[in-house]
Coordinates of N, CA and C in Angstrom, one line a residue:
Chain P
X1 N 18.6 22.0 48.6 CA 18.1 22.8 47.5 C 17.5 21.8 46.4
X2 N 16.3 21.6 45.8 CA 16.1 20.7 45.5 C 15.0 21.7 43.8
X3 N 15.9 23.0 43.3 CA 15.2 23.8 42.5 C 15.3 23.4 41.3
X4 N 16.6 22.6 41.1 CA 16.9 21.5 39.6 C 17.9 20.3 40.1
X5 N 17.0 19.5 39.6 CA 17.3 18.0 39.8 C 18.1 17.3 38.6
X6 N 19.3 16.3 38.8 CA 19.7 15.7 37.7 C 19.4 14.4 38.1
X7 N 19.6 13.1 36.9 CA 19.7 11.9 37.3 C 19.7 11.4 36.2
X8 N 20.7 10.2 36.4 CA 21.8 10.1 37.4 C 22.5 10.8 38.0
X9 N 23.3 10.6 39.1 CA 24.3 11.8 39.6 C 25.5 11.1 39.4
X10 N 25.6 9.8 39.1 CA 26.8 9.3 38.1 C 26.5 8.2 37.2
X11 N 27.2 8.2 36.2 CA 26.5 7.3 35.3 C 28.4 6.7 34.3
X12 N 28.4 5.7 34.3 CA 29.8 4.8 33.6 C 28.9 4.2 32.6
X13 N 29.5 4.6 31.3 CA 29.0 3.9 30.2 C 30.4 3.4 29.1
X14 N 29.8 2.7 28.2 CA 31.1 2.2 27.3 C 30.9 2.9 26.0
X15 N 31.7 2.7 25.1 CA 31.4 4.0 24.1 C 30.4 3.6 23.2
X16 N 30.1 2.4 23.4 CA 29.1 2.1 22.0 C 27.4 2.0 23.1
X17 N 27.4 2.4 24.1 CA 26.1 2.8 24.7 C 25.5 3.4 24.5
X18 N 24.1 3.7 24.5 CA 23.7 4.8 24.6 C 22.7 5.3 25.8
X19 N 22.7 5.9 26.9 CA 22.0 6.6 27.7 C 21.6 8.1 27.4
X20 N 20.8 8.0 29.1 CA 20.1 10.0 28.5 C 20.5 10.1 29.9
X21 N 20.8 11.6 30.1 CA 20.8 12.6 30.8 C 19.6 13.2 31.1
X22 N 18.8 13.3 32.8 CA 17.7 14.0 33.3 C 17.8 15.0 33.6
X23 N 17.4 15.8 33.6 CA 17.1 17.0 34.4 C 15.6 18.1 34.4
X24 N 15.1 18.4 35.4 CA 13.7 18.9 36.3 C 14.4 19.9 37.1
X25 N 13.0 20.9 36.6 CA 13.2 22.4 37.2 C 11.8 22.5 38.0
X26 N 11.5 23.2 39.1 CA 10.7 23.3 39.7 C 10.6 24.4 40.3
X27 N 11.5 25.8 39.2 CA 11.7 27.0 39.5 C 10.6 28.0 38.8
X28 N 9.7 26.9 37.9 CA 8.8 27.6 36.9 C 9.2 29.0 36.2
X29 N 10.7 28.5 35.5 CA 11.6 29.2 34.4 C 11.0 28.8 33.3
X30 N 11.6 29.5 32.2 CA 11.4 29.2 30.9 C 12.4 28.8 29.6
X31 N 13.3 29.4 30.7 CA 15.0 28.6 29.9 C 15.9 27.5 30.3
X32 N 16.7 26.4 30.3 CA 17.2 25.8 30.6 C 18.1 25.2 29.6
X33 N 19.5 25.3 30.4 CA 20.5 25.2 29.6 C 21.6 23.4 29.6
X34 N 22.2 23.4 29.1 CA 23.3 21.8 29.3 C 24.4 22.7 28.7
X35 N 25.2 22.6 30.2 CA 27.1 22.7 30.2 C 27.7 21.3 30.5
X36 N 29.0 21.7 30.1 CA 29.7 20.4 30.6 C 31.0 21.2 31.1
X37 N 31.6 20.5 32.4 CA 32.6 21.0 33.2 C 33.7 19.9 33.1
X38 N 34.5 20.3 32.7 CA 35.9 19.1 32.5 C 36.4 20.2 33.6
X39 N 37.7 19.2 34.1 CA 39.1 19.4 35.4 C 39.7 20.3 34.2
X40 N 39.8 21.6 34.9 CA 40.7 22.8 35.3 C 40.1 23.7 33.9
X41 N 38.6 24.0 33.5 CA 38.2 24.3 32.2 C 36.9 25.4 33.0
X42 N 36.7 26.1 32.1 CA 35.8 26.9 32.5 C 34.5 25.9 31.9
X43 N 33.3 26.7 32.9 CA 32.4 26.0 31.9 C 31.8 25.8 30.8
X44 N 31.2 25.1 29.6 CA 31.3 25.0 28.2 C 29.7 25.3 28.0
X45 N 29.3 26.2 28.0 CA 27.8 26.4 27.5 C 27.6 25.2 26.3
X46 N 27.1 24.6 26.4 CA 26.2 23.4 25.1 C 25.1 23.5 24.4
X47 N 24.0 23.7 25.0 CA 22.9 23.8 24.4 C 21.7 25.0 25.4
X48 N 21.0 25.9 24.7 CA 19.9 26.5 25.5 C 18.7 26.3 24.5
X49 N 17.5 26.5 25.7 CA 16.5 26.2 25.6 C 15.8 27.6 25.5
X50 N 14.7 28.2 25.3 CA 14.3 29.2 25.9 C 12.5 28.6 25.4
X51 N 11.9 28.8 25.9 CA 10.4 28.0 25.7 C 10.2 27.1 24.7
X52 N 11.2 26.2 25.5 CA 11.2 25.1 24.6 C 11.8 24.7 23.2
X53 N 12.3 26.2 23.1 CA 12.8 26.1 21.7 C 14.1 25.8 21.7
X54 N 15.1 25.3 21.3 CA 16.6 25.4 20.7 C 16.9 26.7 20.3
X55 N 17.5 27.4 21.1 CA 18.2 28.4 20.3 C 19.9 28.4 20.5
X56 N 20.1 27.6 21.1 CA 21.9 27.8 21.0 C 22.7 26.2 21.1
X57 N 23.4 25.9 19.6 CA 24.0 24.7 19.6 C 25.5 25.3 19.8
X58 N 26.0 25.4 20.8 CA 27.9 25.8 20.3 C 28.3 24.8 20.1
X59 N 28.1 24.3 19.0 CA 29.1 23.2 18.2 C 29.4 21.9 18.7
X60 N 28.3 21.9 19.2 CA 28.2 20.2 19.9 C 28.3 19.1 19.2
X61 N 29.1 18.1 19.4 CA 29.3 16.5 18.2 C 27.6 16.2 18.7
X62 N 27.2 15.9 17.2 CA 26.0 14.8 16.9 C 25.8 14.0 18.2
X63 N 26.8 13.7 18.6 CA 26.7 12.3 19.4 C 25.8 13.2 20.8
X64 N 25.8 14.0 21.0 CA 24.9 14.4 22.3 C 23.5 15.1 21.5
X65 N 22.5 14.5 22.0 CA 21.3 15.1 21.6 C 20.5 15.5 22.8
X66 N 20.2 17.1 22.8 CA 19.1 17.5 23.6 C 17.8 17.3 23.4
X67 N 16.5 16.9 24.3 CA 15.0 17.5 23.6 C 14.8 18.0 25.0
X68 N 13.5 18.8 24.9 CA 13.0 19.8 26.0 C 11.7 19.5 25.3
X69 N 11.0 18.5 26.1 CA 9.9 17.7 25.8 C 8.6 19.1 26.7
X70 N 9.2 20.1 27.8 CA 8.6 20.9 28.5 C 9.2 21.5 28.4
X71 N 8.8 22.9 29.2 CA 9.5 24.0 30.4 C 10.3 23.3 31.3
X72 N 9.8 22.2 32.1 CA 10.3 21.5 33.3 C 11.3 20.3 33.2
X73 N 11.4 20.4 32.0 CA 12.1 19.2 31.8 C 13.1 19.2 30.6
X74 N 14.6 19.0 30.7 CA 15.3 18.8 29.5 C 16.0 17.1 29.9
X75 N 16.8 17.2 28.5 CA 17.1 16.0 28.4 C 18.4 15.6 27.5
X76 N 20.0 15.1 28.0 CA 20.5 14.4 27.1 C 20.9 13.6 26.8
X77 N 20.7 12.9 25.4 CA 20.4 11.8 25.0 C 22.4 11.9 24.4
X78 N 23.0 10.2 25.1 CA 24.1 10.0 24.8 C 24.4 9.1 23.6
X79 N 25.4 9.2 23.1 CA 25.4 7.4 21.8 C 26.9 7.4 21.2
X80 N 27.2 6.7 21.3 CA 28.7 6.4 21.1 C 29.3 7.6 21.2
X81 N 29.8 7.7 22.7 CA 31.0 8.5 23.2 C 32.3 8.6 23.3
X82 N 33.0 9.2 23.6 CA 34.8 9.5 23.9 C 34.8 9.0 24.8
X83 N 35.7 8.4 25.2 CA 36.4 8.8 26.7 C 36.7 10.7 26.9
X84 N 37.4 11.3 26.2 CA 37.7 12.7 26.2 C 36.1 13.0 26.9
X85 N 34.9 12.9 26.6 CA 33.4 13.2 26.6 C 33.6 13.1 28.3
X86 N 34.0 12.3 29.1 CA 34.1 12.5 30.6 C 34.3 14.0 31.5
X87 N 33.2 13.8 32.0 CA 33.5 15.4 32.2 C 32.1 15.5 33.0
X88 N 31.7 16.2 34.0 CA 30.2 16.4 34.8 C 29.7 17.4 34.2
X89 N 28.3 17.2 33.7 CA 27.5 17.6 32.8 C 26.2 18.4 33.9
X90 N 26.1 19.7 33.7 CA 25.2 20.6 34.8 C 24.2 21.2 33.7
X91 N 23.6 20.5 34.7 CA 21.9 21.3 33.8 C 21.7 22.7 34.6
X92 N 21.0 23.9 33.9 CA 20.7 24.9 34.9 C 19.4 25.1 34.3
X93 N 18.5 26.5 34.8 CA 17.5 27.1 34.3 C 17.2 28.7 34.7
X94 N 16.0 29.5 34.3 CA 16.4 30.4 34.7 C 15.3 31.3 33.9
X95 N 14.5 32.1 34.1 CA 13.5 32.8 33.8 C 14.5 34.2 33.0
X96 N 13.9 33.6 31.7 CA 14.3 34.9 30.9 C 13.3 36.0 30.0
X97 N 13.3 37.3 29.7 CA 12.3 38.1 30.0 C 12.2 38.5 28.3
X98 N 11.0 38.8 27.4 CA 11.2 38.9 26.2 C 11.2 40.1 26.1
X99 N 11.2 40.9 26.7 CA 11.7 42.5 26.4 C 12.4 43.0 27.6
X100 N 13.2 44.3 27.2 CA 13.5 44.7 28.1 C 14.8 44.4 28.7
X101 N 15.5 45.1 30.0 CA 16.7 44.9 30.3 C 16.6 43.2 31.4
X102 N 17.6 42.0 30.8 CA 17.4 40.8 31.5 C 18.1 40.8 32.9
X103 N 17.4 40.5 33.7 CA 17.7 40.5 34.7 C 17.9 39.2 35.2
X104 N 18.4 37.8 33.9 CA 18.2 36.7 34.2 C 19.5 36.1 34.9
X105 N 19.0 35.4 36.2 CA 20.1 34.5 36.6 C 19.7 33.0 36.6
X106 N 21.0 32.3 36.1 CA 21.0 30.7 36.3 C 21.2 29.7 37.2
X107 N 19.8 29.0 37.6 CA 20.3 28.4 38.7 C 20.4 26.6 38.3
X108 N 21.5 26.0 39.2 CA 22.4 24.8 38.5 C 21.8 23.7 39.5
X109 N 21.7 22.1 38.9 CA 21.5 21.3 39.5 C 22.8 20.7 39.9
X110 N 22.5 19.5 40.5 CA 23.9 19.0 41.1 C 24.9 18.3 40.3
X111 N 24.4 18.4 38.8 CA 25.0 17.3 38.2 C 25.3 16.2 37.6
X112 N 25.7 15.0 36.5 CA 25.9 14.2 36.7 C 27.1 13.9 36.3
X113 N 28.1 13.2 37.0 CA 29.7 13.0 36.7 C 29.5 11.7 35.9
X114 N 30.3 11.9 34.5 CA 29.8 10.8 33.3 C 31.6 10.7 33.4
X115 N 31.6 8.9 33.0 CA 32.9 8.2 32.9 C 32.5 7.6 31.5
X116 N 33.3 7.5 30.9 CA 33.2 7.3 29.3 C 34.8 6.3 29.3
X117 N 34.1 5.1 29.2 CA 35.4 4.1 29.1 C 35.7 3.2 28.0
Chain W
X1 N 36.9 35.0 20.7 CA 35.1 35.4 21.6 C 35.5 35.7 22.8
X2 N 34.5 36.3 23.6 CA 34.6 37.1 25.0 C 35.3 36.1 25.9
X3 N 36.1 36.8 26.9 CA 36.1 35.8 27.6 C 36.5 36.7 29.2
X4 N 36.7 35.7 30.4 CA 36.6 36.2 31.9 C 38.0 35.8 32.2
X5 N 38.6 36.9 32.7 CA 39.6 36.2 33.7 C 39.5 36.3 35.1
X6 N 39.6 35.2 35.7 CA 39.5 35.2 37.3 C 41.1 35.1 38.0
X7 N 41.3 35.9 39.3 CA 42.3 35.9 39.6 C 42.2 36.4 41.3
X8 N 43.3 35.4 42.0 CA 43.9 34.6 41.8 C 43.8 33.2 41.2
X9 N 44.3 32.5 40.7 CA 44.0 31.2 40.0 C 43.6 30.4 41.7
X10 N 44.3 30.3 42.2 CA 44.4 29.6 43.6 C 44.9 30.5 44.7
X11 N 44.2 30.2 46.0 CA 44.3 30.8 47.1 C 44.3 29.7 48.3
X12 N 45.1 30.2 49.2 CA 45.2 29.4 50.6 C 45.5 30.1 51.7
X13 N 44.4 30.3 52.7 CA 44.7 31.0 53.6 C 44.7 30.5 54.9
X14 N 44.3 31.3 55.8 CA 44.6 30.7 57.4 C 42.6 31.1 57.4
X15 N 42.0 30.0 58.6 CA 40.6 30.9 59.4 C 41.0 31.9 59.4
X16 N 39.6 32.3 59.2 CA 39.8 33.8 60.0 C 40.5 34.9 59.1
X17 N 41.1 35.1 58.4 CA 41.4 36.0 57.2 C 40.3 36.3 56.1
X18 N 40.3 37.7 55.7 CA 39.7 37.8 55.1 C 40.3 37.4 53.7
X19 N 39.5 37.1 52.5 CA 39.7 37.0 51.3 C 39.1 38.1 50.4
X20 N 39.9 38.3 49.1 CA 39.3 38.7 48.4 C 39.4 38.5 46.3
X21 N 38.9 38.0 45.6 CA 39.0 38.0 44.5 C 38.3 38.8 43.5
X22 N 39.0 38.9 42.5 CA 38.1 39.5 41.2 C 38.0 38.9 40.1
X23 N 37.4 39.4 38.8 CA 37.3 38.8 37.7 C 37.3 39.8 36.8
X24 N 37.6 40.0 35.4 CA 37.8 41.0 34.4 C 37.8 40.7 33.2
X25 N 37.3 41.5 32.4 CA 37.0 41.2 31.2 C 37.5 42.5 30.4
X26 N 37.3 42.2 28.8 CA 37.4 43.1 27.9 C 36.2 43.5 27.2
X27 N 35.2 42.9 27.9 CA 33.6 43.1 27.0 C 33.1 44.2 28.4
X28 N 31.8 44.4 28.2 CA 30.9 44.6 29.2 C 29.4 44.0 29.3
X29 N 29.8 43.9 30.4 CA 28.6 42.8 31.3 C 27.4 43.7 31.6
X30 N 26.3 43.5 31.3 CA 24.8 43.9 32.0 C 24.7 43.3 33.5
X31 N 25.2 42.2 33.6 CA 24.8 41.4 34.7 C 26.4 40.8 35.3
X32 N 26.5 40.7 36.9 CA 27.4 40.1 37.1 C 26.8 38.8 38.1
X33 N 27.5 37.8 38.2 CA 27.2 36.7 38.9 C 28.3 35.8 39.8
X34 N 28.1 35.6 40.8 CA 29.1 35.0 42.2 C 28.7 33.8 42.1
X35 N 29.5 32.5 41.9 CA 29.1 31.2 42.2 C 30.3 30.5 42.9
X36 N 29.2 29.6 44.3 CA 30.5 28.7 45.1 C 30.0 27.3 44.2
X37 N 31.2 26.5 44.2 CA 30.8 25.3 43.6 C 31.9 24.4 44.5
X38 N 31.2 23.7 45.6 CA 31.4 22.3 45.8 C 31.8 21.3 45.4
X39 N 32.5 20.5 45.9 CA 33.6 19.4 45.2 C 32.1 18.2 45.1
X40 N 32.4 17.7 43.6 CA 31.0 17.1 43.0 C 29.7 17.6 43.2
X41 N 29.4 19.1 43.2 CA 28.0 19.4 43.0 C 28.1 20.3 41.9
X42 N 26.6 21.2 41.8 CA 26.9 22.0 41.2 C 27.0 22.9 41.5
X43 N 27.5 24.5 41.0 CA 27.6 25.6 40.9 C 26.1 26.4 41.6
X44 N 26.5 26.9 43.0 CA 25.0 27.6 43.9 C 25.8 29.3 43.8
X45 N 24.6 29.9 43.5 CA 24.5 31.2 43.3 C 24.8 32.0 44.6
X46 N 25.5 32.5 44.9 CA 25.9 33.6 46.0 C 25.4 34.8 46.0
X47 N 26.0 35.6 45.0 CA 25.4 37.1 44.8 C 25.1 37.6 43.1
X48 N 24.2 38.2 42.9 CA 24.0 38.6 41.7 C 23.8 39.9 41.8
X49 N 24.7 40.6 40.7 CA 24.9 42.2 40.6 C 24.1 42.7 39.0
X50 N 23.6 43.8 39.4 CA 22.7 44.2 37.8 C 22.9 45.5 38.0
X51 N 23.4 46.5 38.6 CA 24.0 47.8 38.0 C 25.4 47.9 38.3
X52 N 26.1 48.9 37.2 CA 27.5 49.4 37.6 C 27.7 50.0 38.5
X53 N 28.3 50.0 39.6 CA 28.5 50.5 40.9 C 28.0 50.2 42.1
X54 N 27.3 48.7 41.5 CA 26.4 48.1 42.7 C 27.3 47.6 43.8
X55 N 26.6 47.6 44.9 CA 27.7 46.9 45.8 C 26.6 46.2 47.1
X56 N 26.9 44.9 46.8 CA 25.6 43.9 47.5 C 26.3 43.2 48.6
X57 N 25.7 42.7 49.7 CA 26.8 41.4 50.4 C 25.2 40.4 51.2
X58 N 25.9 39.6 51.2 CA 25.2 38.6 51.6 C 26.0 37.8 52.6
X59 N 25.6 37.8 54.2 CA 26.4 37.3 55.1 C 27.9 38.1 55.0
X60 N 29.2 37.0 55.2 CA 30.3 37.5 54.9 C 30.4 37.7 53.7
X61 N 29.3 37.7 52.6 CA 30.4 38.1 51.0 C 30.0 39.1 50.4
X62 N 30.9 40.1 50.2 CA 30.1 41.4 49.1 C 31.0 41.2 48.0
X63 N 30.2 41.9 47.1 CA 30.6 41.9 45.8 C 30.4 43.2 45.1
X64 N 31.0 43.7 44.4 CA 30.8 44.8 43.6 C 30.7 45.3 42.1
X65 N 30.0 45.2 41.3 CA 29.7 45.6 40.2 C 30.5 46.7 39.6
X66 N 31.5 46.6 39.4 CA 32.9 47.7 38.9 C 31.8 48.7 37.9
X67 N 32.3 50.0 38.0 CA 32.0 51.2 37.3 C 32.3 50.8 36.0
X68 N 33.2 50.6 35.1 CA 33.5 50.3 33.7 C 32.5 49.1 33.1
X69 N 32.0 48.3 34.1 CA 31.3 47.3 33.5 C 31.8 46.0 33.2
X70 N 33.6 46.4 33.4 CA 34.0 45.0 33.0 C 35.1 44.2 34.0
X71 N 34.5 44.5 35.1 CA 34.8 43.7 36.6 C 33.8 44.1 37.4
X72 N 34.7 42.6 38.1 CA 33.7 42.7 39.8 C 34.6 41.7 40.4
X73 N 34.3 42.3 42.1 CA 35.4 41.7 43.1 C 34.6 40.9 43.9
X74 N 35.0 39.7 44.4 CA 34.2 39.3 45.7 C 34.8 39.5 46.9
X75 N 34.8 39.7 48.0 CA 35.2 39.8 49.3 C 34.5 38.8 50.5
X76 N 35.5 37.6 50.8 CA 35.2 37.1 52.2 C 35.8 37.7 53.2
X77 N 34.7 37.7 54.5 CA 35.3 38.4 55.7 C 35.5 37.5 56.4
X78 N 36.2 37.1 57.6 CA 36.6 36.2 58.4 C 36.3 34.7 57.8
X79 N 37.0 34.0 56.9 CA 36.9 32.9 56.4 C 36.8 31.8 57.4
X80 N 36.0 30.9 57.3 CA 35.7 29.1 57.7 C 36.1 28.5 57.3
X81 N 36.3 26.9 57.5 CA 36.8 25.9 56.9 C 35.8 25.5 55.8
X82 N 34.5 25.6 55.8 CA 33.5 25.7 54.7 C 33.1 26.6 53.9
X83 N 33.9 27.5 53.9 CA 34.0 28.4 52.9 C 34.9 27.6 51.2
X84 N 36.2 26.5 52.1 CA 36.7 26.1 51.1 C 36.0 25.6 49.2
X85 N 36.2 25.9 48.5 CA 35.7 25.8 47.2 C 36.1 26.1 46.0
X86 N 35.1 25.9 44.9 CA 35.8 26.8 43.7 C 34.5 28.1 43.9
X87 N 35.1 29.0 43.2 CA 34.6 30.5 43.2 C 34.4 30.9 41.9
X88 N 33.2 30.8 40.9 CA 33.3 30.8 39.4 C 32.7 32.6 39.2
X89 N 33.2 33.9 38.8 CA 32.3 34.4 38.4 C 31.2 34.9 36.7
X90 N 30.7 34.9 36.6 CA 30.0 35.2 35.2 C 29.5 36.1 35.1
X91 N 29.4 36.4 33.7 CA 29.0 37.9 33.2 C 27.9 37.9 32.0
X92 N 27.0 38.4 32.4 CA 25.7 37.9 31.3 C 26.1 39.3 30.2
X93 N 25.9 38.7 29.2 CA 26.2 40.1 27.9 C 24.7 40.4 27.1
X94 N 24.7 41.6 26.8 CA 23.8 42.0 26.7 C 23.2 41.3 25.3
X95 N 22.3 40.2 24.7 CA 22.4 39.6 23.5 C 20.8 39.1 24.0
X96 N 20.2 38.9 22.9 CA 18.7 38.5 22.9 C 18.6 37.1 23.8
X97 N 19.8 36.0 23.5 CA 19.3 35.1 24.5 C 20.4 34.8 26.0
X98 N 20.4 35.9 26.3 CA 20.4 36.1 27.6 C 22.5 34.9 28.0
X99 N 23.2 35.5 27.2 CA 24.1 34.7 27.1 C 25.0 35.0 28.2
X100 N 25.7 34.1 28.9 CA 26.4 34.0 30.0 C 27.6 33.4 30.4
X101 N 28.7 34.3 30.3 CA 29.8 33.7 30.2 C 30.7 33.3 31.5
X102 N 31.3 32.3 31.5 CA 32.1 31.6 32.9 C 33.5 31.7 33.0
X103 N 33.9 32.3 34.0 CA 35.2 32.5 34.4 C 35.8 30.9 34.7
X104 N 37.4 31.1 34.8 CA 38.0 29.4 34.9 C 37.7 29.4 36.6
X105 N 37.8 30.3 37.5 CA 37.3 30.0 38.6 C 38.1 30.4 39.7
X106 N 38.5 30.6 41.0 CA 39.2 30.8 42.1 C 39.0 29.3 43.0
X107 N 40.7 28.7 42.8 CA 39.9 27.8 44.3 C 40.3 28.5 45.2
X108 N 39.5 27.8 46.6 CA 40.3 28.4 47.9 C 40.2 27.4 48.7
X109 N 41.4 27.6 49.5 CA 41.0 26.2 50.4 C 41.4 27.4 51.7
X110 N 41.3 26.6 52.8 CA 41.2 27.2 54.1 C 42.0 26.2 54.9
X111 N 42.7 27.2 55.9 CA 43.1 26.2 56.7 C 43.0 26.7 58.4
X112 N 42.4 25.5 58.3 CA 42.2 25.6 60.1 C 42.8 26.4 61.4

């Protein structure tokens, strides 16, 4: 399945680093989201996209920054991390409909499992 | 804020048995959603439900869109050893941006 791409698919950084987070859709959606999945937690919706725009920060630390440079493309930008911040970060996407009843489903890339040391 | 419960927390069965889980809530859902998620991937869509009383299956899995709106069950039929996983389901609520909430999840493992 190759409908959203992440990369890295693992990434060890130290806390005063800073890296970015890839992710590519090639589902030609218009929304695209960043969750993060910690051990034995449901998943943490972070940030949505919907044409490009920001519409949902649930209270994310400064320290992670999204941009959605496209439709096809988001992005998060890391910079002095936790260790707690460890946790595999899933990008999804997903055609959402501006009127009307949504019939939107989210489809998830593979991933990338982040170690924060 | 809204939230899902999935249940059982954990499952372990024999091949060859059927399974079956649900998920429940106190809101009501427009949309329901089945996800298997693989050890280090991500979360692949299995079944998606969009009316109350729907009842869909794909290969061995159906799933049902509960009348109230605020459940849905999954059903495996004769289980594999690759069926083993987590089992997340979600429930999109009815809100302008299409918001989607995630259950803590069902594992299952299988045994040969």
């Amino acid at each position: 399945e190759t409908g959203v791409t992440q990369t890295p698919r693992h990434l060890v950084m130290g806390m005063t680093n800073k890296k970015s987070l890839k992710c590519e859709q090639h589902l030609g959606h218009n929304a695209m989201y960043w969750y993060k999945q910690s051990a034995k937690k449901p998943l943490e919706l972070m940030f949505v996209y919907n044409f490009k725009e920001q519409t949902e920060n649930n209270s994310v630390p400064s320290r992670f920054s999204p941009e959605c440079p496209n439709s096809s493309h988001l992005f998060l930008h890391l910079h002095t991390l936790q260790p707690e911040d460890s946790a595999l970060y899933l990008c999804a996407s997903s055609q959402v409909r501006l009127a009307g009843p949504s019939t939107d489903t989210q489809y998830f890339g593979p991933g990338t499992r982040l170690t924060v040391l | 804020g809204q939230q899902l419960n999935q249940s059982p927390q954990s499952m372990f069965i024999q091949e060859g048995e059927d399974v079956s889980m649900n998920c429940t809530s106190s809101s009501i859902f427009n949309t329901w959603l089945w996800y298997k998620q693989d050890p280090g991937e991500g979360p692949v869509l299995l079944i998606a439900l969009y009316k109350a009383g729907e009842l869909t299956s794909n290969g061995r899995l159906t799933a049902q869109f509960g009348i109230t709106r605020k459940d849905s069950f999954l059903n495996i039929s004769a289980s594999i050893p690759s069926d083993v996983g987590i089992y997340f389901c979600a429930g999109q609520l009815k809100t302008s941006y299409d918001k989607v909430i995630f259950g803590p999840g069902t594992s299952l493992s299988v045994i040969p």
